[in-house]
Tab-separated table of C-alpha atoms in Angstrom:
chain	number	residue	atom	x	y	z
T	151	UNK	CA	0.000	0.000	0.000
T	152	UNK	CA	2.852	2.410	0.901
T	153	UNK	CA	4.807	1.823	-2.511
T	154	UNK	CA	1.068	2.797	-4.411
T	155	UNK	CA	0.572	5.708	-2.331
T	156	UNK	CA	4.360	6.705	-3.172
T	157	UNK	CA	3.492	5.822	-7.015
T	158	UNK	CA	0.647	8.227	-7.030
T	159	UNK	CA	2.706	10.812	-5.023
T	160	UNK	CA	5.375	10.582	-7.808
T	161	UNK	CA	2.600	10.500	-10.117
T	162	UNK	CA	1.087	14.151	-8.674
T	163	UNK	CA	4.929	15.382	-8.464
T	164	UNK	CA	5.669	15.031	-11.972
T	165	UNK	CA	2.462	16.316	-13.472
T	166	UNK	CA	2.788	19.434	-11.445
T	167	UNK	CA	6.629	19.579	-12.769
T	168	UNK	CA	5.395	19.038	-16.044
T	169	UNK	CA	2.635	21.837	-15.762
T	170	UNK	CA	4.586	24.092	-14.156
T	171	UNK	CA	7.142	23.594	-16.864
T	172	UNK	CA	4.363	24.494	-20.134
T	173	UNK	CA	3.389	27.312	-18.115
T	174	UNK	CA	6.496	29.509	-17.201
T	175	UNK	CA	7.497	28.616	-20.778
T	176	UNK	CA	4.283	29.753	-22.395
T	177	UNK	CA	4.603	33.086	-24.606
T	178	UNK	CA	2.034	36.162	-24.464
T	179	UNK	CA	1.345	38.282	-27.138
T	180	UNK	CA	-1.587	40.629	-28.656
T	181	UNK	CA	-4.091	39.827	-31.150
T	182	UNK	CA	-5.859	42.422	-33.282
T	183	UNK	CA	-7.882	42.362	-30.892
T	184	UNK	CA	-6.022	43.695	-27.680
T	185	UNK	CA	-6.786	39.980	-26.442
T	186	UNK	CA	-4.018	38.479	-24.916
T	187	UNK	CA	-2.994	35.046	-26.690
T	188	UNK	CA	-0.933	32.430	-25.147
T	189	UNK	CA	1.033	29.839	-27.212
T	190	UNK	CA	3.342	26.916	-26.147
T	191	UNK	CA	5.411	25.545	-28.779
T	192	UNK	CA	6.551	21.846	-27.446
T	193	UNK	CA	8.980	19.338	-29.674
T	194	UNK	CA	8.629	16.089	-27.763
T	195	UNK	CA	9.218	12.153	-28.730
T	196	UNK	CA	6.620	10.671	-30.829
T	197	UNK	CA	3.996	9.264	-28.777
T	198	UNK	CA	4.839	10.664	-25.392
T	199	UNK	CA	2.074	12.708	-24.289
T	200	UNK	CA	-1.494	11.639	-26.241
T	201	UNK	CA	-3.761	14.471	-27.819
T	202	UNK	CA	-6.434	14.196	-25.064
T	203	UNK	CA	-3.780	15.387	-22.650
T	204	UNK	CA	-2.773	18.262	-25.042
T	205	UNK	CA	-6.586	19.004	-25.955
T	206	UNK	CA	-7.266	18.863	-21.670
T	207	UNK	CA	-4.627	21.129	-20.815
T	208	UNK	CA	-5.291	23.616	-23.524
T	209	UNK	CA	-8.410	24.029	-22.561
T	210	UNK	CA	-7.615	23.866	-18.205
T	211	UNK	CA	-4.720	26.633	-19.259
T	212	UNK	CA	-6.328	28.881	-22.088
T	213	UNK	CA	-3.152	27.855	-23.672
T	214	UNK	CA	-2.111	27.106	-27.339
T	215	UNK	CA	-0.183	24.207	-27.986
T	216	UNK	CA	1.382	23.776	-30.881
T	217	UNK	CA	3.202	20.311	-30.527
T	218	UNK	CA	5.697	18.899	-32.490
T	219	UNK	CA	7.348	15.259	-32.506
T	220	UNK	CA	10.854	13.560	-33.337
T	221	UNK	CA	11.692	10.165	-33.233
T	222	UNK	CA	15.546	10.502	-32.351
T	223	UNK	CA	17.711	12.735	-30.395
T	224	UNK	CA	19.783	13.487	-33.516
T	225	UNK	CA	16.589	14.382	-35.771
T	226	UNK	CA	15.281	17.113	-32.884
T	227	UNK	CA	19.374	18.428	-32.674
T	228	UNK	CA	19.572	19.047	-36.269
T	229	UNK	CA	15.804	19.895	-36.787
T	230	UNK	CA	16.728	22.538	-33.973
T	231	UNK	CA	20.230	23.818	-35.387
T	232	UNK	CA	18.964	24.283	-38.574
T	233	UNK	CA	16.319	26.664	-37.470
T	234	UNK	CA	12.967	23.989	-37.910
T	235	UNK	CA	11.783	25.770	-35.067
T	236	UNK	CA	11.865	27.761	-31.820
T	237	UNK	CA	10.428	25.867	-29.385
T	238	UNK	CA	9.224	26.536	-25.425
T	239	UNK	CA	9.833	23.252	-24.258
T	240	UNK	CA	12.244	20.824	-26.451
T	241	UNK	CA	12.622	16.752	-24.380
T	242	UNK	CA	16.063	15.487	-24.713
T	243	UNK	CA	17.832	12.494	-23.608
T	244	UNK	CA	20.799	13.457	-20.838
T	245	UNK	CA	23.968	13.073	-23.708
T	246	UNK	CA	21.821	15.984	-26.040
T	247	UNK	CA	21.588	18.811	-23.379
T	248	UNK	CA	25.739	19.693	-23.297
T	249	UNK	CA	25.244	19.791	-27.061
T	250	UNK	CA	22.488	21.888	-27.354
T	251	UNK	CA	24.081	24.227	-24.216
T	252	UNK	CA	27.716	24.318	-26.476
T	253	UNK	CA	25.709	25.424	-29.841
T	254	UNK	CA	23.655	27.816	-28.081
T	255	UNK	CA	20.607	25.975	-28.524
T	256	UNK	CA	19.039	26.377	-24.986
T	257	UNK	CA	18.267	28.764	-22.518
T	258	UNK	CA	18.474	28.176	-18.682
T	259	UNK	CA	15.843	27.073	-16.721
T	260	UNK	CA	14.705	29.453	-14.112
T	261	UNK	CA	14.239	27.230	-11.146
T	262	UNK	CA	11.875	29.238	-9.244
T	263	UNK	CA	8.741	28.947	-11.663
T	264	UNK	CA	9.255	25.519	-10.512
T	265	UNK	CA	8.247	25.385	-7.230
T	266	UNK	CA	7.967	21.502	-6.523
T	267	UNK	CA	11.381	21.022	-8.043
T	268	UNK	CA	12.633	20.465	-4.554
T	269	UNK	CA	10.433	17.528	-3.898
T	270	UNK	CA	12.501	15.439	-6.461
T	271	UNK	CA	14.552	12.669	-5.616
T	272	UNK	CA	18.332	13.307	-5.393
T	273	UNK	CA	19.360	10.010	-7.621
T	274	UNK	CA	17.381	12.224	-10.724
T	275	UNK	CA	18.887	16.303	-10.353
T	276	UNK	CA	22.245	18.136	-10.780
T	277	UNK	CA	23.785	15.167	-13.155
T	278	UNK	CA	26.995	15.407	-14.826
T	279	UNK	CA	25.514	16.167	-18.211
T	280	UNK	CA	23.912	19.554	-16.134
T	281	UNK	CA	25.319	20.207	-13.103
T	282	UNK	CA	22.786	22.485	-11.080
T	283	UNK	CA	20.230	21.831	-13.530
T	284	UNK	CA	20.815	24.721	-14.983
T	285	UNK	CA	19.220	23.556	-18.395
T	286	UNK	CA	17.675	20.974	-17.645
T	287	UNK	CA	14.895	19.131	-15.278
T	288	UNK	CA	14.237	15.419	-15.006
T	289	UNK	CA	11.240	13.646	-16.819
T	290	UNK	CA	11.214	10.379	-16.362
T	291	UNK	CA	13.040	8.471	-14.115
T	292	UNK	CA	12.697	4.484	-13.364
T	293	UNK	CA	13.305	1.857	-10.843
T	294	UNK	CA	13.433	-1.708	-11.287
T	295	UNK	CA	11.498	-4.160	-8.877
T	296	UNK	CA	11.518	-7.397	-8.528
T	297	UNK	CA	9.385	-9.939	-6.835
T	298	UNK	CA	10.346	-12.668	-4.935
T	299	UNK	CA	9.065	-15.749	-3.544
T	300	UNK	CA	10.891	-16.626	-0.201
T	301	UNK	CA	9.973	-20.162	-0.301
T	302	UNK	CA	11.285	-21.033	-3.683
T	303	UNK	CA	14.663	-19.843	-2.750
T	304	UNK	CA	14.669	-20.766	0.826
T	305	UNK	CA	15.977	-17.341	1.817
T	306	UNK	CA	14.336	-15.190	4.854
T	307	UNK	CA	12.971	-12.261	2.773
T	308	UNK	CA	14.424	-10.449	6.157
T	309	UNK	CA	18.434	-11.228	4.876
T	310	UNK	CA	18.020	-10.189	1.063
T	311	UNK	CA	19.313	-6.669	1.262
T	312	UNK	CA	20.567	-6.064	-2.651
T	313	UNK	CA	19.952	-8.198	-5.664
T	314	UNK	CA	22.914	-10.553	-4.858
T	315	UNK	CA	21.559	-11.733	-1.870
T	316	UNK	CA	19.053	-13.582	-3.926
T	317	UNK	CA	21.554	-15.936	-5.890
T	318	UNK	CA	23.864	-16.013	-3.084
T	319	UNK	CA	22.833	-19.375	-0.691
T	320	UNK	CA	24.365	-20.334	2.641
């Protein structure tokens, strides 16, 4: 029950992340009509976020999106460099973001429109492909569990303490 609740907790952490994200990158500017239009222009891997989520939050946010997909790091680099596209919010895998910094491709993140950035984990911020997180904030991050049945291995579930332990018999 306590690993669900902590699931759902992630869950609520990373959607707020996420939101918070769109929203200090979103762009104003005037219509015609004095009205004040917002647009967020996201490049993102094919298939990550479906269109009821975009449609939902466009109209939660009175925002614009106008969403974009790649289907390699490479593909959204040069799509990027070669000026297919000034984008709000751009994913990239952890090996892309010292390229992008070195070509001038990204801008800094400003930390404080992201308020529950402090709730993530410490394993998933200030890596050595962005120290500080200065361009950069974790997505997606994963753990790998495993179950185990204590009487097929005749191990107390009490002494397995790291994935060795259940190979290793007495």
């Amino acid at each position: 029950m306590k690993k669900r609740i902590g699931n759902i907790i992630a869950a609520m952490v990373i959607t707020f992340l996420l939101t918070s994200i769109f929203l200090s990158g979103c762009g104003t500017g005037n219509t015609s009509g004095g009205n004040e239009s917002k647009e967020l222009n996201v490049f993102n891997w094919t298939e990550y976020i479906p269109e009821i989520t975009i449609k939902k939050f466009e109209e939660e946010y009175g925002v614009k999106v106008n969403y974009s997909m790649f289907s390699s790091n490479e593909e959204m680099l040069a799509k990027v460099a070669a000026g297919g596209g000034v984008y709000d919010l751009t994913m990239a895998s952890d090996y892309i973001v010292p390229a992008m910094v070195e070509r001038d491709m990204i801008e800094p993140v400003d930390l404080s429109n992201i308020p529950n950035f402090k709730n993530l984990i410490d394993d998933y911020i200030d890596q050595d492909f962005d120290p500080g997180n200065k361009y950069s904030v974790p997505f997606m991050g994963n753990t790998l569990s495993l179950g185990v049945n204590p009487d097929s291995i005749g191990v107390d579930v009490s002494e397995i303490k790291r994935y060795t332990d259940l190979w290793t018999r007495n």
